[in-house]
Coordinates of C-alpha atoms and ligand atoms in Angstrom, one line a residue:
Chain A
M1 CA 103.5 -34.5 148.6
E2 CA 106.5 -32.6 147.2
K3 CA 104.4 -29.4 147.3
I4 CA 103.5 -29.8 150.9
L5 CA 107.2 -30.3 151.8
T6 CA 108.3 -27.2 149.8
T7 CA 105.5 -25.2 151.3
L8 CA 106.6 -26.2 154.8
L9 CA 110.2 -25.6 154.1
I10 CA 109.8 -22.3 152.5
F11 CA 107.4 -21.1 155.1
S12 CA 109.6 -22.2 158.0
L13 CA 112.7 -20.7 156.4
F14 CA 110.8 -17.4 155.9
T15 CA 109.4 -17.2 159.5
G16 CA 112.8 -18.3 160.9
F17 CA 114.5 -15.5 159.0
L18 CA 111.9 -12.9 160.3
A19 CA 112.4 -14.2 163.9
F20 CA 116.1 -13.8 163.5
L21 CA 115.7 -10.3 162.2
L22 CA 113.5 -9.3 165.1
T23 CA 115.8 -10.9 167.7
L24 CA 118.7 -8.9 166.2
A25 CA 116.6 -5.7 166.3
K26 CA 115.8 -6.3 169.9
K27 CA 119.5 -6.7 170.7
T28 CA 120.4 -3.5 168.8
I29 CA 117.5 -1.1 168.5
G30 CA 115.7 -2.3 171.6
N31 CA 118.8 -2.4 173.7
Y32 CA 119.1 0.6 175.9
G33 CA 122.0 -0.6 177.9
I34 CA 122.2 -0.5 181.6
M35 CA 120.4 2.4 183.2
K36 CA 121.0 4.0 186.6
V37 CA 118.1 4.5 189.0
T38 CA 118.6 6.8 191.9
I39 CA 116.3 6.2 194.8
N40 CA 115.6 8.9 197.4
E41 CA 118.8 10.7 196.4
E42 CA 121.0 8.1 198.1
T43 CA 120.6 4.6 196.9
E44 CA 121.7 3.8 193.3
I45 CA 120.7 0.7 191.5
E46 CA 121.3 -0.4 187.9
M47 CA 118.8 -2.1 185.7
E48 CA 118.3 -3.3 182.2
G49 CA 117.2 -0.3 180.1
G50 CA 113.9 -0.7 178.3
D51 CA 112.4 -2.8 181.2
T52 CA 109.7 -1.4 183.4
L53 CA 110.8 0.4 186.6
L54 CA 108.7 -2.0 188.7
S55 CA 110.6 -5.0 187.4
G56 CA 113.9 -3.3 187.8
L57 CA 113.1 -2.5 191.4
T58 CA 111.8 -6.0 192.1
E59 CA 115.0 -7.5 190.7
E60 CA 116.9 -5.4 193.3
K61 CA 114.5 -6.8 196.0
I62 CA 112.9 -3.4 196.5
F63 CA 109.2 -4.3 196.6
I64 CA 106.6 -1.7 195.5
P65 CA 103.0 -2.7 196.2
S66 CA 101.6 -4.1 193.0
A67 CA 98.4 -6.0 193.4
C68 CA 97.8 -6.6 189.7
G69 CA 101.3 -7.8 189.1
G70 CA 102.2 -5.0 186.7
K71 CA 99.3 -5.0 184.4
G72 CA 98.4 -1.4 185.1
S73 CA 95.0 -2.2 186.6
C74 CA 95.4 -1.7 190.3
G75 CA 97.2 1.7 190.6
Y76 CA 99.2 0.6 193.7
C77 CA 102.6 0.8 192.2
K78 CA 102.9 4.6 192.4
V79 CA 106.4 6.2 192.8
T80 CA 107.4 9.9 192.5
V81 CA 109.7 10.6 189.6
E82 CA 112.1 13.4 190.3
S83 CA 113.9 13.4 186.9
G84 CA 113.9 11.3 183.8
G85 CA 111.1 8.9 182.9
G86 CA 109.5 10.8 180.1
E87 CA 105.9 11.9 179.8
I88 CA 103.1 10.2 181.6
L89 CA 101.5 7.5 179.5
P90 CA 97.8 7.2 178.6
T91 CA 97.6 3.9 180.4
E92 CA 98.4 5.8 183.7
F93 CA 95.8 8.5 183.4
G94 CA 93.1 6.5 185.2
Y95 CA 95.1 6.0 188.4
V96 CA 97.1 9.2 188.7
T97 CA 95.1 12.3 189.8
P98 CA 95.9 15.7 188.2
E99 CA 97.4 16.8 191.6
E100 CA 99.7 13.7 191.6
R101 CA 100.6 14.3 188.0
E102 CA 102.0 17.7 189.1
L103 CA 104.2 16.0 191.6
G104 CA 105.5 13.6 189.1
V105 CA 103.7 10.5 190.4
R106 CA 103.8 7.6 187.9
L107 CA 102.8 3.9 187.9
S108 CA 106.1 2.1 188.0
C109 CA 104.8 -0.9 186.1
Q110 CA 104.1 1.3 183.1
L111 CA 107.2 3.4 183.1
K112 CA 109.9 1.9 180.9
V113 CA 113.3 3.1 181.9
K114 CA 115.1 4.4 178.8
E115 CA 117.2 7.1 180.5
P116 CA 118.8 7.6 183.9
I117 CA 116.1 8.3 186.3
A118 CA 115.7 9.6 189.9
I119 CA 112.7 8.5 192.0
S120 CA 111.6 8.8 195.5
I121 CA 109.7 6.1 197.5
P122 CA 108.5 5.9 201.1
E123 CA 111.5 5.0 203.2
E124 CA 109.5 2.0 204.7
L125 CA 109.5 0.2 201.3
F126 CA 113.2 -0.6 201.8
N127 CA 112.1 -2.9 204.7
V128 CA 109.7 -4.8 202.5
K129 CA 110.9 -8.4 202.0
E130 CA 109.8 -11.5 200.3
F131 CA 108.8 -14.4 202.5
H132 CA 108.0 -18.1 202.0
P133 CA 106.1 -19.2 205.0
T134 CA 104.2 -22.5 205.4
V135 CA 100.5 -22.8 206.3
T136 CA 100.3 -24.4 209.7
A137 CA 96.5 -24.0 210.4
I138 CA 93.3 -23.1 208.6
T139 CA 90.1 -22.7 210.4
D140 CA 86.6 -21.6 209.4
L141 CA 85.4 -18.6 211.2
T142 CA 82.2 -18.2 209.3
P143 CA 80.9 -20.0 206.2
N144 CA 82.8 -17.5 204.1
I145 CA 85.8 -16.4 206.2
K146 CA 88.9 -18.4 207.0
H147 CA 91.6 -17.8 209.6
L148 CA 95.0 -18.9 208.5
I149 CA 98.3 -19.2 210.5
F150 CA 101.6 -19.1 208.6
T151 CA 105.0 -20.1 210.1
F152 CA 108.2 -18.7 208.7
P153 CA 111.2 -20.9 207.9
Q154 CA 114.4 -20.6 209.8
G155 CA 116.1 -17.3 209.0
E156 CA 113.0 -15.5 207.8
E157 CA 111.6 -12.9 210.2
I158 CA 109.0 -10.2 209.7
S159 CA 108.8 -6.9 211.5
F160 CA 105.7 -4.8 211.0
K161 CA 103.5 -2.2 212.7
A162 CA 100.1 -3.3 214.0
G163 CA 97.6 -2.6 211.2
Q164 CA 99.9 -3.1 208.2
Y165 CA 99.3 -5.6 205.4
V166 CA 101.2 -8.2 203.4
Q167 CA 100.6 -9.2 199.7
L168 CA 99.9 -12.8 199.2
R169 CA 100.7 -14.4 195.9
A170 CA 98.1 -16.5 194.2
P171 CA 99.8 -18.8 191.8
K172 CA 98.2 -20.3 188.6
Y173 CA 95.7 -23.0 189.4
P174 CA 93.0 -24.8 187.5
G175 CA 90.6 -22.1 186.5
N176 CA 93.2 -19.3 187.0
H177 CA 95.9 -18.7 184.5
E178 CA 97.5 -15.6 185.9
E179 CA 99.7 -15.0 188.9
V180 CA 98.4 -12.1 191.1
F181 CA 99.2 -10.5 194.4
R182 CA 96.5 -9.4 196.8
A183 CA 96.7 -7.3 200.0
Y184 CA 95.7 -8.9 203.3
S185 CA 96.0 -7.2 206.7
I186 CA 98.0 -9.0 209.3
A187 CA 95.9 -10.1 212.2
S188 CA 98.6 -11.3 214.6
S189 CA 100.7 -9.5 217.1
P190 CA 103.6 -7.3 215.9
T191 CA 105.7 -8.9 218.7
E192 CA 105.7 -12.2 216.9
H193 CA 108.2 -12.3 214.1
N194 CA 108.2 -15.8 212.9
K195 CA 104.4 -16.4 212.7
L196 CA 101.6 -14.5 211.0
E197 CA 97.9 -14.7 210.9
L198 CA 95.5 -13.6 208.2
I199 CA 91.7 -13.5 208.0
I200 CA 90.6 -14.0 204.4
G201 CA 87.0 -13.8 203.1
L202 CA 85.8 -15.6 200.0
V203 CA 85.0 -13.2 197.1
P204 CA 82.8 -14.9 194.5
D205 CA 85.0 -15.6 191.5
G206 CA 87.9 -13.8 193.2
I207 CA 91.3 -15.1 192.1
C208 CA 93.3 -15.0 195.4
S209 CA 90.4 -15.6 197.8
T210 CA 89.4 -18.7 195.8
Y211 CA 92.9 -20.0 195.9
V212 CA 93.0 -19.6 199.6
H213 CA 89.6 -21.1 200.2
K214 CA 89.6 -23.9 197.7
H215 CA 93.2 -24.8 196.9
L216 CA 95.4 -24.0 199.9
S217 CA 95.9 -26.6 202.6
V218 CA 98.0 -27.0 205.7
G219 CA 101.6 -27.7 204.9
D220 CA 101.7 -25.7 201.7
E221 CA 104.3 -23.1 201.1
V222 CA 103.2 -19.7 199.9
A223 CA 104.9 -16.5 198.8
M224 CA 104.2 -13.1 200.2
T225 CA 105.8 -9.7 200.4
G226 CA 105.4 -7.1 203.0
P227 CA 104.9 -5.2 205.2
Y228 CA 103.1 -2.4 203.5
G229 CA 100.7 0.4 204.4
D230 CA 100.4 3.6 206.3
F231 CA 97.4 2.4 208.3
Y232 CA 98.9 1.4 211.6
Y233 CA 98.6 2.1 215.4
Q234 CA 99.6 5.6 216.4
E235 CA 100.9 6.4 219.9
S236 CA 98.9 9.1 221.6
T237 CA 96.6 9.7 224.5
R238 CA 93.4 10.1 222.6
E239 CA 90.6 7.6 223.1
I240 CA 90.7 4.8 220.5
L241 CA 87.6 4.1 218.4
M242 CA 87.8 1.1 216.1
V243 CA 85.2 0.1 213.6
A244 CA 85.2 -2.9 211.3
A245 CA 83.0 -5.4 209.5
G246 CA 83.8 -8.9 208.3
T247 CA 87.5 -9.5 207.5
G248 CA 88.1 -5.9 208.5
M249 CA 88.6 -7.3 212.0
A250 CA 92.1 -8.4 211.0
P251 CA 94.2 -5.2 211.5
I252 CA 92.1 -4.3 214.5
L253 CA 93.1 -7.6 216.1
S254 CA 96.7 -6.8 215.5
I255 CA 96.2 -3.4 217.2
L256 CA 94.6 -5.1 220.1
H257 CA 97.5 -7.4 220.4
Q258 CA 99.8 -4.4 220.4
L259 CA 97.8 -2.7 223.1
K260 CA 98.0 -5.8 225.2
A261 CA 101.7 -6.2 224.7
M262 CA 102.2 -2.7 225.9
N263 CA 99.8 -3.1 228.9
S264 CA 98.1 -0.1 227.5
E265 CA 95.5 1.7 229.6
R266 CA 94.2 3.8 226.8
R267 CA 90.5 3.8 226.5
A268 CA 89.4 1.8 223.4
I269 CA 86.1 0.8 221.9
F270 CA 85.7 -1.6 219.0
Y271 CA 82.5 -1.6 217.0
F272 CA 82.1 -4.7 214.9
G273 CA 79.3 -4.8 212.4
A274 CA 77.7 -7.9 210.9
R275 CA 74.5 -8.9 209.3
H276 CA 73.4 -12.2 211.0
E277 CA 74.6 -14.1 214.0
E278 CA 76.7 -16.5 212.0
D279 CA 78.7 -13.7 210.6
L280 CA 80.2 -12.9 214.0
F281 CA 83.5 -14.6 215.0
F282 CA 86.3 -14.4 217.6
L283 CA 83.8 -13.5 220.3
E284 CA 85.9 -15.5 222.8
R285 CA 89.0 -13.7 221.8
M286 CA 87.3 -10.3 222.3
K287 CA 86.2 -11.4 225.8
E288 CA 89.8 -12.2 226.6
F289 CA 90.9 -8.8 225.3
E290 CA 88.2 -7.2 227.4
S291 CA 89.6 -8.9 230.6
D292 CA 93.2 -8.3 229.7
L293 CA 92.9 -4.7 228.8
I294 CA 91.8 -2.4 231.5
S295 CA 89.6 -0.1 229.4
F296 CA 88.6 -1.9 226.3
E297 CA 85.1 -2.6 225.2
F298 CA 83.8 -4.8 222.3
I299 CA 80.5 -3.8 220.8
P300 CA 79.1 -6.2 218.1
S301 CA 76.1 -5.1 216.2
L302 CA 73.8 -7.0 214.0
S303 CA 71.8 -5.4 211.3
K304 CA 69.5 -8.3 210.5
P305 CA 69.6 -10.9 213.3
H306 CA 67.5 -14.0 212.6
R307 CA 65.9 -14.0 216.0
E308 CA 65.7 -10.5 217.3
T309 CA 64.4 -11.5 220.7
D310 CA 67.5 -13.8 221.3
W311 CA 70.1 -11.3 220.2
K312 CA 71.3 -9.4 223.3
G313 CA 73.8 -7.1 221.6
Q314 CA 73.3 -3.9 219.6
L315 CA 70.8 -3.8 216.7
G316 CA 71.3 -1.9 213.5
R317 CA 74.1 -0.7 211.3
V318 CA 77.3 0.5 212.8
T319 CA 76.8 4.0 211.6
T320 CA 73.5 4.1 213.6
C321 CA 75.3 2.9 216.7
L322 CA 78.0 5.6 216.2
Q323 CA 75.4 8.3 215.7
R324 CA 73.8 7.3 219.0
D325 CA 76.9 6.6 221.1
L326 CA 79.3 9.3 220.3
M327 CA 77.5 12.0 222.2
D328 CA 80.1 13.3 224.6
P329 CA 82.8 15.6 223.3
C330 CA 86.1 13.7 223.8
E331 CA 89.4 13.6 222.1
R332 CA 89.2 10.5 219.9
E333 CA 91.1 8.9 217.1
A334 CA 89.5 6.3 214.8
Y335 CA 90.7 3.2 213.0
L336 CA 88.3 1.9 210.3
C337 CA 88.5 -1.2 208.2
G338 CA 86.1 -2.5 205.6
S339 CA 84.6 -2.0 202.2
P340 CA 85.1 1.5 200.6
R341 CA 81.4 2.1 200.9
M342 CA 81.2 1.4 204.5
I343 CA 84.3 3.5 205.3
D344 CA 83.0 6.5 203.4
S345 CA 79.7 6.5 205.3
I346 CA 81.5 6.1 208.7
V347 CA 84.0 8.8 208.0
E348 CA 81.1 11.1 207.3
V349 CA 79.5 10.3 210.7
L350 CA 82.8 10.7 212.5
I351 CA 83.6 14.1 211.1
E352 CA 80.0 15.2 212.0
K353 CA 80.8 14.0 215.5
G354 CA 83.8 16.3 215.7
I355 CA 86.7 13.9 215.1
P356 CA 89.3 15.8 213.1
E357 CA 89.9 14.2 209.7
E358 CA 93.6 13.8 210.4
F359 CA 92.8 11.4 213.3
I360 CA 90.7 9.1 211.2
Y361 CA 92.8 6.3 209.9
Y362 CA 91.4 3.7 207.5
D363 CA 92.2 0.9 205.1
K364 CA 89.7 0.4 202.3
F365 CA 89.6 -3.3 201.4
S366 CA 89.0 -2.8 197.7
Chain B
M1 CA 99.9 -3.4 130.2
I2 CA 102.6 -1.0 131.0
V3 CA 101.6 1.5 133.5
N4 CA 103.5 4.7 134.3
P5 CA 104.7 4.4 138.0
F6 CA 104.0 8.0 138.6
V7 CA 100.5 7.7 137.3
V8 CA 100.0 4.9 139.8
F9 CA 101.5 7.0 142.6
F10 CA 99.1 9.9 142.1
A11 CA 96.2 7.7 141.4
A12 CA 96.8 5.9 144.8
I13 CA 96.7 9.3 146.5
F14 CA 93.7 10.8 144.8
T15 CA 91.5 8.7 142.6
N16 CA 92.1 5.3 144.0
N17 CA 92.5 6.4 147.6
M18 CA 92.5 3.3 149.9
I19 CA 89.9 4.8 152.2
F20 CA 87.6 6.6 149.7
S21 CA 87.5 4.2 146.9
N22 CA 88.1 0.9 148.7
F23 CA 87.1 1.7 152.3
L24 CA 90.1 -0.2 153.6
G25 CA 91.9 0.7 156.9
M26 CA 88.7 2.1 158.5
C27 CA 89.3 1.0 162.0
S28 CA 92.1 3.3 163.0
F29 CA 90.9 5.9 160.5
I30 CA 87.8 6.3 162.6
A31 CA 89.4 5.9 166.0
V32 CA 92.5 8.1 165.8
S33 CA 91.1 10.9 163.8
S34 CA 90.2 13.3 166.6
D35 CA 93.5 15.0 166.8
I36 CA 95.4 16.4 163.8
K37 CA 98.9 15.9 165.3
T38 CA 98.2 12.2 166.2
S39 CA 96.6 11.5 162.8
I40 CA 99.7 12.9 161.1
G41 CA 101.8 10.6 163.3
L42 CA 99.7 7.6 162.5
G43 CA 99.6 8.6 158.8
Q44 CA 103.4 8.7 158.8
A45 CA 103.6 5.3 160.4
V46 CA 101.2 3.8 157.9
T47 CA 103.0 5.4 155.0
F48 CA 106.3 4.2 156.3
V49 CA 105.1 0.6 156.8
L50 CA 103.4 0.6 153.4
A51 CA 106.5 2.0 151.5
I52 CA 108.6 -0.8 153.1
T53 CA 106.2 -3.7 153.0
A54 CA 105.2 -3.2 149.4
P55 CA 108.7 -3.8 147.8
I56 CA 109.5 -6.5 150.4
N57 CA 106.3 -8.3 149.6
Y58 CA 106.9 -7.8 145.9
L59 CA 110.4 -9.5 146.2
L60 CA 109.0 -12.2 148.4
Y61 CA 106.2 -12.9 145.9
H62 CA 108.2 -12.9 142.7
Y63 CA 111.4 -14.4 143.9
V64 CA 110.3 -16.9 146.5
L65 CA 106.6 -17.8 146.1
V66 CA 106.3 -17.7 142.2
P67 CA 109.4 -19.9 141.5
F68 CA 108.2 -22.6 143.9
G69 CA 104.6 -22.3 142.6
L70 CA 103.4 -21.3 146.1
E71 CA 101.3 -18.2 145.0
Y72 CA 98.5 -19.4 147.1
L73 CA 100.6 -18.8 150.3
R74 CA 100.7 -15.1 149.6
Y75 CA 98.0 -14.1 152.1
I76 CA 99.7 -15.7 155.0
V77 CA 103.2 -14.7 153.9
F78 CA 102.2 -11.1 153.4
I79 CA 100.5 -10.9 156.8
V80 CA 103.5 -12.4 158.6
S81 CA 106.0 -10.2 156.9
I82 CA 103.8 -7.1 157.6
A83 CA 103.5 -8.2 161.2
A84 CA 107.3 -8.5 161.6
F85 CA 108.0 -5.2 159.9
V86 CA 105.4 -3.3 162.0
Q87 CA 107.3 -4.7 165.1
L88 CA 110.5 -3.4 163.7
V89 CA 109.0 0.0 163.0
E90 CA 107.6 0.0 166.5
M91 CA 111.0 -0.5 168.0
I92 CA 112.5 2.2 165.9
V93 CA 109.8 4.7 166.7
E94 CA 110.0 3.8 170.4
R95 CA 113.7 4.4 170.4
S96 CA 113.9 7.5 168.2
F97 CA 110.7 9.3 168.5
P98 CA 109.4 8.7 172.0
A99 CA 106.8 11.5 171.8
L100 CA 105.3 10.0 168.6
Y101 CA 105.4 6.5 170.2
Q102 CA 103.3 7.9 173.1
S103 CA 100.7 9.6 171.1
L104 CA 100.2 6.6 168.8
G105 CA 99.8 4.3 171.8
I106 CA 98.1 1.1 170.9
F107 CA 97.5 2.1 167.3
L108 CA 101.1 1.5 166.2
P109 CA 100.9 -2.3 166.7
L110 CA 97.4 -2.1 165.3
I111 CA 98.8 -1.1 161.9
T112 CA 99.6 -4.9 161.6
V113 CA 95.9 -5.6 161.1
N114 CA 95.2 -2.4 159.1
C115 CA 93.7 -4.0 156.0
A116 CA 94.9 -1.2 153.8
I117 CA 98.4 -2.6 154.2
L118 CA 97.5 -6.1 153.2
G119 CA 95.3 -4.6 150.5
V120 CA 98.2 -2.8 148.9
S121 CA 100.3 -6.0 148.8
L122 CA 97.4 -8.0 147.2
F123 CA 96.4 -5.3 144.7
M124 CA 99.9 -4.9 143.4
T125 CA 100.3 -8.7 142.7
I126 CA 96.8 -8.9 141.1
R127 CA 97.6 -5.9 139.0
N128 CA 101.0 -7.2 138.0
Y129 CA 103.0 -4.1 138.9
N130 CA 106.7 -4.2 138.7
L131 CA 109.0 -3.4 141.6
I132 CA 109.2 0.4 141.1
T133 CA 105.5 0.7 140.5
S134 CA 104.7 -1.4 143.5
T135 CA 106.9 0.8 145.7
L136 CA 105.4 4.0 144.4
Y137 CA 101.9 2.4 144.8
G138 CA 102.7 1.6 148.4
L139 CA 104.1 5.1 149.1
G140 CA 101.1 6.7 147.3
S141 CA 98.6 4.6 149.2
G142 CA 100.2 5.6 152.4
L143 CA 100.2 9.3 151.6
G144 CA 96.6 9.0 150.4
W145 CA 95.6 7.3 153.7
M146 CA 97.4 10.0 155.6
L147 CA 95.7 12.8 153.5
A148 CA 92.3 11.2 154.3
I149 CA 92.8 10.9 158.0
V150 CA 94.3 14.3 158.5
A151 CA 91.5 15.8 156.5
L152 CA 89.0 14.0 158.6
A153 CA 90.7 15.1 161.8
G154 CA 90.5 18.7 160.5
I155 CA 86.9 18.4 159.8
K156 CA 86.2 16.8 163.2
K157 CA 88.0 19.6 164.9
R158 CA 85.8 22.2 163.2
M159 CA 82.8 20.2 164.2
K160 CA 83.6 20.0 167.9
M161 CA 81.1 22.7 168.8
S162 CA 78.3 21.6 166.4
A163 CA 75.2 19.9 167.7
V164 CA 75.3 16.4 166.3
P165 CA 72.1 14.5 166.9
E166 CA 72.6 12.2 169.8
G167 CA 72.2 8.9 167.9
L168 CA 74.8 9.9 165.3
Q169 CA 77.6 11.1 167.7
G170 CA 80.9 9.4 167.4
P171 CA 81.5 6.8 164.7
G172 CA 78.1 7.5 163.1
I173 CA 78.7 11.0 162.0
T174 CA 82.3 10.0 161.1
L175 CA 81.1 7.5 158.6
I176 CA 78.7 10.0 157.1
I177 CA 81.6 12.6 156.8
T178 CA 83.7 9.9 155.2
G179 CA 81.0 9.1 152.7
I180 CA 80.7 12.8 151.8
M181 CA 84.5 13.1 151.5
A182 CA 84.5 10.0 149.2
L183 CA 82.0 11.7 147.0
A184 CA 84.2 14.8 146.9
F185 CA 87.2 12.7 145.9
I186 CA 85.2 11.3 142.9
G187 CA 85.8 14.8 141.5
F188 CA 89.4 13.7 141.0
S189 CA 88.5 10.7 139.0
G190 CA 88.9 12.1 135.6
I191 CA 92.5 13.0 136.1
V192 CA 94.2 9.6 136.3
Q193 CA 92.9 6.1 136.3
I194 CA 94.1 2.7 137.2
S195 CA 92.0 -0.3 137.5
Ligands
LIG401 C1 95.0 -2.6 202.3 C2 94.1 -3.8 202.1 C3 93.9 -4.8 203.0 C4 93.1 -5.9 202.8 N1 93.0 -6.8 203.8 C5 92.2 -7.9 203.6 C6 92.0 -8.8 204.7 O1 92.6 -8.7 205.7 N2 91.2 -9.9 204.4 C7 90.5 -10.0 203.2 O2 89.7 -11.0 203.1 N3 90.6 -9.1 202.2 C8 91.5 -8.0 202.4 N4 91.6 -7.1 201.4 C9 91.0 -7.4 200.1 C10 91.9 -8.3 199.3 O3 93.0 -7.7 199.0 C11 91.2 -8.7 197.9 O4 90.8 -7.6 197.2 C12 90.1 -9.7 198.0 O5 90.5 -10.8 198.7 C13 89.6 -10.1 196.7 O6 90.7 -10.6 195.9 P1 90.5 -11.8 194.9 O7 91.8 -12.0 194.2 O8 89.9 -13.0 195.5 O9 89.4 -11.2 193.9 P2 89.6 -10.5 192.5 O10 90.1 -11.5 191.5 O11 90.4 -9.3 192.7 O12 88.1 -10.2 192.2 C14 87.4 -9.3 193.1 C15 86.0 -9.2 192.5 O13 86.0 -8.5 191.3 C16 85.5 -9.3 190.3 N5 86.4 -9.2 189.1 C17 87.7 -9.5 189.1 N6 88.2 -9.3 187.9 C18 87.2 -8.8 187.2 C19 87.0 -8.4 185.8 N7 88.0 -8.4 185.0 N8 85.8 -8.1 185.4 C20 84.8 -8.1 186.2 N9 84.8 -8.4 187.5 C21 86.0 -8.8 187.9 C22 85.4 -10.7 190.8 O14 84.4 -11.4 190.2 C23 85.3 -10.5 192.2 O15 83.9 -10.4 192.5 C24 92.4 -6.0 201.6 C25 92.6 -5.1 200.6 C26 93.4 -3.9 200.8 C27 93.5 -3.0 199.8
LIG402 S1 101.2 -2.9 189.5 FE1 99.1 -2.6 189.4 S2 99.0 -0.7 188.3 FE2 101.1 -1.1 188.4

């Protein structure tokens, strides 16, 4: 008995002493003091030295896109370092291309600030805010896709460009023990500032989509940051070509709302690809847009309809439709949304059809 | 038995080299030996940690564990104290030698589980070394480990262009080289001897 007690006592004293020593070391050796961060040559913030740049910026309510929450596995949190910051770390190599490395691009979640540092970030990121809206409606669009409406509390308003996205937070829930942020394109009109719609597909074993599909219900409060993204509606006189599949319809919807709000007369065609009949959704809404907008056309296309004889729309993959339809030379600009594979193949077709690369805008839902 | 501390020191480097005679600390030995500069860095870190943990664990063992009759706790106590001091070393290196900190990457914290370090602490208690001998034994083992890894990095560098059979590439050929190096080190064995 006595032996057990002495063992316990000695061991706890010993570990306690080591813990004390380490805490002391952290306060002295690991303490870099307050560091200055200069952003875009004009804004100066101060942060705890030794912390990551991402956490320092978040503390100051400057939100850098960071889908993985700072674990160095998404590569979204890039900033350009003008001075300070030290050498690029091995953990960043996978996400920063050699060209970017030349420019000083770093992952802000890996960079620990140990000296004054100057960085530049896109001006728009200063507009990114944190929101805490409430879910006011959830509807099933297809067996795997849900449509969600969020309403912002008094005093919170979002302004975004049609096509941009927000990052939704998935908290810890049974079966998921990490908090993550995932990007979702806004599907509602940019003219609405206190309400927001998202279209979210279920990804097998996906953290955030499972949270949305299985754990989120009407009345729940969520956390999101935004708006982000350089994929948005551009003002010009070119004919608009939109291509999407599945949840990729979300940003296109927002662009259509924008066109409607402007009473636009620009010619616009929207190709929507799906596999079976049940993967199509919002056909009614598309009809409305077709009657509201003077020169808008919606072209759904099924690659594997169950009953070929009953299906009256286009048959085949979207790329095939594009190959066939884009015969006339015409000034076009394209907005594409969907999986990286789909986008790569469509971009190829569009370039072949003479649409200059700088007029092809896309968001890869990866 | 009274052993001369300096004999122990040299023996730890050459004849009783941690890697070549005990095959301890192989994990980082194999993984970090592709670049001479990095292996020198890791070697320094291991040497430093060994030179510090050997006397500390000596004092802990003889002045805390033995008086209370708790010798059987030494495994866990040694491991915990090694872990804590590696953390400390990590903080110091991060602060003072950022370039070294970067090139060591994940391997600095991994020193914690480098069995050569625990091996030194256990050998010195089994062999009943005194404080000075233990310290020199720790330092010598570290230097010996560094010698081994730097030599291996040198050999690997020369072998970059050689056509290694596909199935042996990577760790396979490294283990074979290590075996041959160990054979070569047996040549030292007549010089000094510790058990
Ligand atoms: C700009 C942008 C806009 C987007 N807009 C939308 C939108 O409007 N609607 C929409 O539905 N989606 C959209 N996405 C996609 C969305 O952000 C998510 O990627 C998607 O919802 C999946 O997230 P998740 O957390 O559910 O899955 P994750 O947890 O990220 O998992 C995705 C897949 O990877 C697998 N996986 C995850 N971790 C591992 C691992 N460690 N090892 C092996 N496999 C693993 C999972 O099994 C799963 O199949 C958009 C993406 C981007 C970049
Ligand atoms: S936040 Fe994901 S890589 Fe930095």
